[in-house]
Amino acid sequence: MATGNSSDQQQYQPHPVWTALLTKLLANLILDQVRKGNTANNSLSNKAWNFITNEFYTRSGIKRDKEHLKNRFAALRREFSVVKLILARDNFVFDESTGCIIAADESWDQYVKDCPDAEAVRRGGCPVYKQLFEIFAVVHLEEEPVLPQRSYEYAVKTPKSRPSRGVEASIASAIVEMAAASRLRTNALTQMRSRFTLAECIRELDGIHGVAESVYFAALENFNNPSARETFLSLRSDMRLAWLQWKCT
């Protein structure tokens, strides 16, 4: 027999899977509070976290307590640190349209060997990097311990009519820095993609003897993927047919 708590248990998930959409929702809610100046001592205020917790439930229909959201935020801080270190290297480029980090397989293999934490970023990218960049220009997470669940009930609330000048300056500086970095990465990404064009792939494909018609047309379909184009053109010429047959059959 179902108990009266069954609906609550379904609604509240103690160990949920953080999907890309839920992560983006949390990042956007946090960024909104940062932009509104709901911070104290370079940390999100209790008022901000209360709003984020309630709004997250309203928009997603999934119940999370404040500590759970803070822990996820801490995980995003670690992910942001990993991504920032990766992008400091010349041969890694951030694709804002997908949130993926593009680099040659050899570069990734060596980096992950030196820094195993980067494997998750290699596979999934960081779609909320833009939001995190702006958030962590203001918020310093190490100064914000996770609070007891009900401590916010006793917090002193101080009204804040507008963001402080220090917060505004930090956000403005972050936006300028991010815009400059974005232009550089866009240029680098364009140059990288120009080396692995669809036309070049077709030209090389036409030069391979013994390509079955089914493999040929499947290859054209695969070449819509930039990673497939890069792999194909980076292979030795005598290995390309074998790769195509493995990939397309």
Short mmCIF file of N, CA and C in Angstrom, two decimals, residues 54-124:
data_model
loop_
_atom_site.label_atom_id
_atom_site.label_comp_id
_atom_site.label_asym_id
_atom_site.label_seq_id
_atom_site.Cartn_x
_atom_site.Cartn_y
_atom_site.Cartn_z
N ASN A 54 14.16 28.30 -4.06
CA ASN A 54 12.73 28.32 -4.36
C ASN A 54 12.48 28.39 -5.87
N GLU A 55 13.25 29.22 -6.56
CA GLU A 55 13.06 29.41 -7.99
C GLU A 55 13.45 28.15 -8.77
N PHE A 56 14.47 27.45 -8.29
CA PHE A 56 14.88 26.20 -8.94
C PHE A 56 13.73 25.19 -8.90
N TYR A 57 13.07 25.10 -7.77
CA TYR A 57 11.94 24.19 -7.64
C TYR A 57 10.77 24.63 -8.52
N THR A 58 10.51 25.94 -8.53
CA THR A 58 9.40 26.47 -9.32
C THR A 58 9.58 26.18 -10.81
N ARG A 59 10.80 26.36 -11.30
CA ARG A 59 11.04 26.22 -12.74
C ARG A 59 11.26 24.78 -13.18
N SER A 60 11.82 23.96 -12.31
CA SER A 60 12.14 22.59 -12.72
C SER A 60 11.15 21.56 -12.21
N GLY A 61 10.44 21.90 -11.12
CA GLY A 61 9.55 20.94 -10.50
C GLY A 61 10.30 19.89 -9.70
N ILE A 62 11.58 20.08 -9.50
CA ILE A 62 12.42 19.12 -8.77
C ILE A 62 12.90 19.78 -7.47
N LYS A 63 12.68 19.09 -6.38
CA LYS A 63 13.00 19.64 -5.07
C LYS A 63 14.47 19.44 -4.74
N ARG A 64 15.15 20.52 -4.39
CA ARG A 64 16.54 20.47 -3.92
C ARG A 64 16.64 21.35 -2.68
N ASP A 65 17.33 20.88 -1.65
CA ASP A 65 17.56 21.77 -0.53
C ASP A 65 18.76 22.67 -0.83
N LYS A 66 18.93 23.67 -0.02
CA LYS A 66 19.96 24.67 -0.27
C LYS A 66 21.36 24.07 -0.26
N GLU A 67 21.61 23.14 0.65
CA GLU A 67 22.93 22.53 0.74
C GLU A 67 23.27 21.76 -0.54
N HIS A 68 22.27 21.09 -1.09
CA HIS A 68 22.50 20.33 -2.32
C HIS A 68 22.89 21.27 -3.47
N LEU A 69 22.20 22.39 -3.58
CA LEU A 69 22.52 23.35 -4.64
C LEU A 69 23.90 23.96 -4.42
N LYS A 70 24.25 24.21 -3.17
CA LYS A 70 25.58 24.75 -2.88
C LYS A 70 26.68 23.75 -3.23
N ASN A 71 26.42 22.49 -2.96
CA ASN A 71 27.41 21.47 -3.30
C ASN A 71 27.59 21.36 -4.81
N ARG A 72 26.48 21.49 -5.54
CA ARG A 72 26.59 21.48 -7.00
C ARG A 72 27.37 22.70 -7.50
N PHE A 73 27.13 23.83 -6.85
CA PHE A 73 27.85 25.06 -7.19
C PHE A 73 29.34 24.88 -6.94
N ALA A 74 29.69 24.21 -5.84
CA ALA A 74 31.10 23.95 -5.56
C ALA A 74 31.71 23.05 -6.63
N ALA A 75 30.94 22.07 -7.10
CA ALA A 75 31.44 21.20 -8.17
C ALA A 75 31.66 21.99 -9.46
N LEU A 76 30.76 22.93 -9.73
CA LEU A 76 30.92 23.79 -10.91
C LEU A 76 32.15 24.68 -10.77
N ARG A 77 32.47 25.09 -9.56
CA ARG A 77 33.67 25.89 -9.33
C ARG A 77 34.92 25.08 -9.68
N ARG A 78 34.92 23.82 -9.28
CA ARG A 78 36.07 22.97 -9.61
C ARG A 78 36.16 22.74 -11.12
N GLU A 79 35.01 22.53 -11.75
CA GLU A 79 34.99 22.34 -13.20
C GLU A 79 35.48 23.60 -13.92
N PHE A 80 35.05 24.75 -13.43
CA PHE A 80 35.49 26.02 -14.02
C PHE A 80 37.00 26.18 -13.92
N SER A 81 37.56 25.81 -12.78
CA SER A 81 39.01 25.91 -12.59
C SER A 81 39.75 25.02 -13.58
N VAL A 82 39.23 23.80 -13.78
CA VAL A 82 39.85 22.88 -14.73
C VAL A 82 39.81 23.46 -16.15
N VAL A 83 38.64 23.98 -16.54
CA VAL A 83 38.48 24.51 -17.89
C VAL A 83 39.37 25.74 -18.10
N LYS A 84 39.46 26.58 -17.10
CA LYS A 84 40.27 27.80 -17.23
C LYS A 84 41.74 27.45 -17.45
N LEU A 85 42.22 26.43 -16.75
CA LEU A 85 43.61 26.00 -16.93
C LEU A 85 43.82 25.41 -18.33
N ILE A 86 42.83 24.66 -18.81
CA ILE A 86 42.94 24.07 -20.15
C ILE A 86 43.01 25.17 -21.20
N LEU A 87 42.13 26.16 -21.08
CA LEU A 87 42.06 27.21 -22.10
C LEU A 87 43.23 28.17 -22.05
N ALA A 88 44.04 28.07 -21.00
CA ALA A 88 45.25 28.88 -20.94
C ALA A 88 46.31 28.36 -21.91
N ARG A 89 46.09 27.16 -22.44
CA ARG A 89 47.02 26.57 -23.40
C ARG A 89 46.61 26.94 -24.82
N ASP A 90 47.61 27.18 -25.64
CA ASP A 90 47.36 27.69 -26.98
C ASP A 90 46.62 26.70 -27.87
N ASN A 91 46.80 25.41 -27.66
CA ASN A 91 46.24 24.42 -28.58
C ASN A 91 44.86 23.92 -28.17
N PHE A 92 44.20 24.60 -27.21
CA PHE A 92 42.84 24.26 -26.82
C PHE A 92 41.94 25.46 -27.09
N VAL A 93 40.81 25.21 -27.73
CA VAL A 93 39.90 26.29 -28.13
C VAL A 93 38.50 25.98 -27.64
N PHE A 94 37.85 26.98 -27.05
CA PHE A 94 36.48 26.83 -26.55
C PHE A 94 35.49 27.21 -27.63
N ASP A 95 34.56 26.31 -27.93
CA ASP A 95 33.51 26.56 -28.91
C ASP A 95 32.26 27.00 -28.16
N GLU A 96 31.96 28.30 -28.21
CA GLU A 96 30.84 28.83 -27.44
C GLU A 96 29.50 28.27 -27.90
N SER A 97 29.39 27.87 -29.15
CA SER A 97 28.11 27.38 -29.66
C SER A 97 27.75 26.02 -29.08
N THR A 98 28.73 25.23 -28.70
CA THR A 98 28.47 23.89 -28.17
C THR A 98 28.92 23.70 -26.73
N GLY A 99 29.80 24.58 -26.26
CA GLY A 99 30.37 24.40 -24.92
C GLY A 99 31.49 23.39 -24.88
N CYS A 100 31.89 22.88 -26.06
CA CYS A 100 32.97 21.89 -26.12
C CYS A 100 34.33 22.57 -26.23
N ILE A 101 35.35 21.85 -25.82
CA ILE A 101 36.72 22.34 -25.96
C ILE A 101 37.38 21.52 -27.06
N ILE A 102 37.87 22.20 -28.07
CA ILE A 102 38.41 21.54 -29.25
C ILE A 102 39.93 21.53 -29.22
N ALA A 103 40.47 20.37 -29.46
CA ALA A 103 41.93 20.21 -29.55
C ALA A 103 42.22 18.89 -30.24
N ALA A 104 43.43 18.74 -30.71
CA ALA A 104 43.83 17.47 -31.32
C ALA A 104 43.82 16.36 -30.27
N ASP A 105 43.56 15.14 -30.73
CA ASP A 105 43.51 14.00 -29.79
C ASP A 105 44.82 13.86 -29.02
N GLU A 106 45.94 14.12 -29.69
CA GLU A 106 47.23 14.00 -29.02
C GLU A 106 47.36 14.99 -27.87
N SER A 107 46.86 16.20 -28.09
CA SER A 107 46.91 17.21 -27.03
C SER A 107 46.03 16.81 -25.85
N TRP A 108 44.85 16.29 -26.16
CA TRP A 108 43.96 15.84 -25.09
C TRP A 108 44.56 14.66 -24.33
N ASP A 109 45.10 13.69 -25.06
CA ASP A 109 45.66 12.50 -24.40
C ASP A 109 46.75 12.89 -23.42
N GLN A 110 47.62 13.80 -23.83
CA GLN A 110 48.71 14.21 -22.96
C GLN A 110 48.18 15.00 -21.76
N TYR A 111 47.21 15.87 -22.02
CA TYR A 111 46.70 16.70 -20.92
C TYR A 111 45.97 15.84 -19.89
N VAL A 112 45.13 14.91 -20.36
CA VAL A 112 44.40 14.05 -19.43
C VAL A 112 45.35 13.14 -18.65
N LYS A 113 46.43 12.75 -19.29
CA LYS A 113 47.44 11.94 -18.60
C LYS A 113 48.04 12.72 -17.43
N ASP A 114 48.29 14.02 -17.66
CA ASP A 114 48.86 14.86 -16.60
C ASP A 114 47.80 15.32 -15.61
N CYS A 115 46.55 15.46 -16.10
CA CYS A 115 45.48 15.98 -15.24
C CYS A 115 44.22 15.15 -15.47
N PRO A 116 44.06 14.02 -14.77
CA PRO A 116 42.92 13.12 -15.00
C PRO A 116 41.56 13.79 -14.82
N ASP A 117 41.50 14.85 -13.99
CA ASP A 117 40.22 15.54 -13.78
C ASP A 117 39.67 16.15 -15.07
N ALA A 118 40.54 16.31 -16.06
CA ALA A 118 40.10 16.94 -17.31
C ALA A 118 39.33 15.99 -18.21
N GLU A 119 39.30 14.70 -17.89
CA GLU A 119 38.62 13.73 -18.76
C GLU A 119 37.13 14.04 -18.89
N ALA A 120 36.50 14.42 -17.79
CA ALA A 120 35.07 14.74 -17.84
C ALA A 120 34.81 15.95 -18.73
N VAL A 121 35.69 16.93 -18.67
CA VAL A 121 35.55 18.11 -19.53
C VAL A 121 35.79 17.75 -20.98
N ARG A 122 36.73 16.86 -21.21
CA ARG A 122 37.00 16.42 -22.59
C ARG A 122 35.75 15.79 -23.19
N ARG A 123 35.04 15.00 -22.40
CA ARG A 123 33.86 14.30 -22.92
C ARG A 123 32.63 15.20 -22.99
N GLY A 124 32.45 16.05 -21.99
CA GLY A 124 31.20 16.82 -21.94
C GLY A 124 31.33 18.31 -22.11
#
